[in-house]
Amino acid sequence: MQRRKFLKKSGLTTAGLLSAPVLASCKTETAKAPTLSETKAVKPIVICTWNFQNASAKAWEVLSSSGSSLDAVEAGVMVEEADTSNQTVGVGGRPDREGRVTLDACIMDKDANCGAVLCMENIAHPISVARKVMEETPHVMLAGLGAELFAYEQGFEKTNLLTEQSKKEWEEWKKTSKYETIINIENHDTIGMLAIDENGDIAGACTTSGMGYKMAGRVGDSPIIGAGLFVDNEVGGAAATGVGEEVVRTVGSFLIVELMRQGKSPQEACEEGVKRIMKKNEGRKDFQIGFIAVNKKGETGGYCVHPGFTYREYSDKGHENKTVESFYQG
Ligand code: SD4
């Protein structure tokens, strides 16, 4: 089947690409502002939500051997999907209230091609199924049993996703069946990853088992293009973690990319994204959201609702776990 081709997004003006410090450095009115091609972009580079060292190292391995950003983000997040100690992604993820582990993932490439799987059971690597949806079908999203059957058709194996640990915790949870989010600890290890390869092309991936003990059939922001993840190769990319319902309501990642298109730095755009959410939730303190973003120049940023969110960055300058500022201070 033919890969979908999407309409190219509108062009980015030169002014829109310049960050405030660059503009401020123009000493006289007649000074020629540097264009993107004159400022050295940081590439390749990869960032991901939280301190996922192994996942970002894997993505860096792909990027530093001239791999594409798409291959890098897929390989990177697969590390977390396979890690049973991460109870919010892939195998070992916390189940829904009925004890079923259902996974959500999406992927987006430099040409705005994208693919997603929603609420899919029994498959260890939803990100790779999402990529197959993108590359092998005329669709963007497949959900539930349809996604799972498609995965088998594509050669994926049936895998039990519920580990003994997650099962034990779920059985304990059932005694009270209290559904609440615990900031930064529980329910928040979703991996969203953004990469720029040596050609300067951007891709992103996002994968999760969603909120632990969610209602059966619940889908959050992570597999929704524009909410949990968005990439525009002319501008940059953004990804989210946290309570997906709030991210969906503001189409958070798309918003952040659009703010960067208008000239905001990744940091400023992430801050504005969180502030939009908080404006609709005045006084609420019971949820966490963290955004990360990268622009075409390889500048990065992150912001969150509560302290504690970090993102990992990997480039030829080294790697670092970056603590981000938050809307609330403590
Ligand atoms: C969701 N955003 O399903 C995801 C949850 C998450 O770390 O980020 N967990 O709403």
Tab-separated table of N, CA, C and O and ligand atoms in Angstrom, residues 50 88 104 187-191 208-211 218-223 240-245 247, ligand 1:
chain	number	residue	atom	x	y	z
A	50	TRP	N	12.048	12.198	31.120
A	50	TRP	CA	12.630	11.506	32.271
A	50	TRP	C	14.093	11.122	32.017
A	50	TRP	O	14.628	11.383	30.946
A	88	THR	N	5.314	1.673	33.431
A	88	THR	CA	4.420	2.560	32.677
A	88	THR	C	4.604	2.434	31.172
A	88	THR	O	3.977	3.162	30.402
A	104	ASP	N	-0.342	2.075	24.378
A	104	ASP	CA	-0.563	3.161	23.414
A	104	ASP	C	0.797	3.636	22.908
A	104	ASP	O	1.732	3.795	23.706
A	187	ASN	N	2.598	6.145	37.709
A	187	ASN	CA	1.877	6.539	36.495
A	187	ASN	C	2.630	7.497	35.583
A	187	ASN	O	2.068	7.993	34.631
A	188	HIS	N	3.867	7.810	35.893
A	188	HIS	CA	4.531	8.828	35.075
A	188	HIS	C	5.916	8.425	34.595
A	188	HIS	O	6.901	9.043	34.945
A	189	ASP	N	5.988	7.382	33.824
A	189	ASP	CA	7.278	7.028	33.247
A	189	ASP	C	7.186	6.855	31.744
A	189	ASP	O	8.027	6.202	31.138
A	190	THR	N	6.161	7.423	31.174
A	190	THR	CA	6.001	7.371	29.721
A	190	THR	C	7.249	7.927	29.053
A	190	THR	O	7.789	8.941	29.499
A	191	ILE	N	7.657	7.280	27.977
A	191	ILE	CA	8.794	7.857	27.254
A	191	ILE	C	8.332	8.514	25.958
A	191	ILE	O	7.704	7.898	25.105
A	208	THR	N	3.583	4.135	25.911
A	208	THR	CA	3.135	4.073	27.304
A	208	THR	C	2.139	2.934	27.517
A	208	THR	O	1.512	2.465	26.559
A	209	SER	N	1.994	2.551	28.797
A	209	SER	CA	0.859	1.689	29.139
A	209	SER	C	-0.246	2.553	29.754
A	209	SER	O	-1.250	2.045	30.242
A	210	GLY	N	-0.037	3.849	29.749
A	210	GLY	CA	-1.071	4.778	30.219
A	210	GLY	C	-1.157	4.823	31.732
A	210	GLY	O	-0.262	4.379	32.444
A	211	MET	N	-2.227	5.375	32.228
A	211	MET	CA	-2.392	5.508	33.672
A	211	MET	C	-2.694	4.135	34.272
A	211	MET	O	-3.556	3.412	33.770
A	218	ARG	N	-9.652	3.058	28.208
A	218	ARG	CA	-9.162	4.439	28.304
A	218	ARG	C	-7.891	4.625	27.458
A	218	ARG	O	-6.986	3.809	27.461
A	219	VAL	N	-7.865	5.729	26.738
A	219	VAL	CA	-6.670	6.100	25.971
A	219	VAL	C	-6.295	7.521	26.371
A	219	VAL	O	-7.169	8.379	26.498
A	220	GLY	N	-5.014	7.756	26.575
A	220	GLY	CA	-4.565	9.099	26.979
A	220	GLY	C	-4.029	9.893	25.805
A	220	GLY	O	-4.464	9.734	24.660
A	221	ASP	N	-3.071	10.721	26.090
A	221	ASP	CA	-2.504	11.602	25.066
A	221	ASP	C	-1.408	10.948	24.231
A	221	ASP	O	-1.153	11.336	23.091
A	222	SER	N	-0.745	9.952	24.829
A	222	SER	CA	0.516	9.461	24.239
A	222	SER	C	0.416	8.979	22.789
A	222	SER	O	1.352	9.225	22.024
A	223	PRO	N	-0.678	8.300	22.382
A	223	PRO	CA	-0.722	7.863	20.980
A	223	PRO	C	-1.437	8.865	20.075
A	223	PRO	O	-1.655	8.574	18.894
A	240	ALA	N	5.037	14.868	25.438
A	240	ALA	CA	4.464	15.088	26.769
A	240	ALA	C	4.479	13.817	27.602
A	240	ALA	O	4.468	12.712	27.073
A	241	THR	N	4.475	14.021	28.905
A	241	THR	CA	4.220	12.930	29.838
A	241	THR	C	3.330	13.494	30.941
A	241	THR	O	3.277	14.700	31.142
A	242	GLY	N	2.630	12.602	31.626
A	242	GLY	CA	1.758	13.068	32.703
A	242	GLY	C	0.307	12.715	32.427
A	242	GLY	O	0.020	11.805	31.644
A	243	VAL	N	-0.587	13.430	33.052
A	243	VAL	CA	-2.014	13.101	32.947
A	243	VAL	C	-2.537	13.493	31.565
A	243	VAL	O	-2.766	14.662	31.261
A	244	GLY	N	-2.722	12.474	30.750
A	244	GLY	CA	-2.996	12.677	29.336
A	244	GLY	C	-4.255	13.463	29.041
A	244	GLY	O	-4.316	14.199	28.051
A	245	GLU	N	-5.250	13.321	29.895
A	245	GLU	CA	-6.518	14.021	29.647
A	245	GLU	C	-6.262	15.532	29.529
A	245	GLU	O	-6.852	16.205	28.681
A	247	VAL	N	-3.442	16.995	28.671
A	247	VAL	CA	-2.627	17.294	27.484
A	247	VAL	C	-3.516	17.297	26.232
A	247	VAL	O	-3.384	18.159	25.360
B	1	SD4	C1	-1.287	8.895	29.666
B	1	SD4	N1	0.487	10.471	29.383
B	1	SD4	O1	-1.699	7.802	29.302
B	1	SD4	C2	0.203	9.103	29.724
B	1	SD4	C3	0.669	8.708	31.065
B	1	SD4	C4	2.088	9.027	31.352
B	1	SD4	O2	4.018	8.439	32.376
B	1	SD4	O3	2.663	9.977	30.920
B	1	SD4	N2	2.721	8.213	32.122
B	1	SD4	O4	-2.026	9.796	30.034
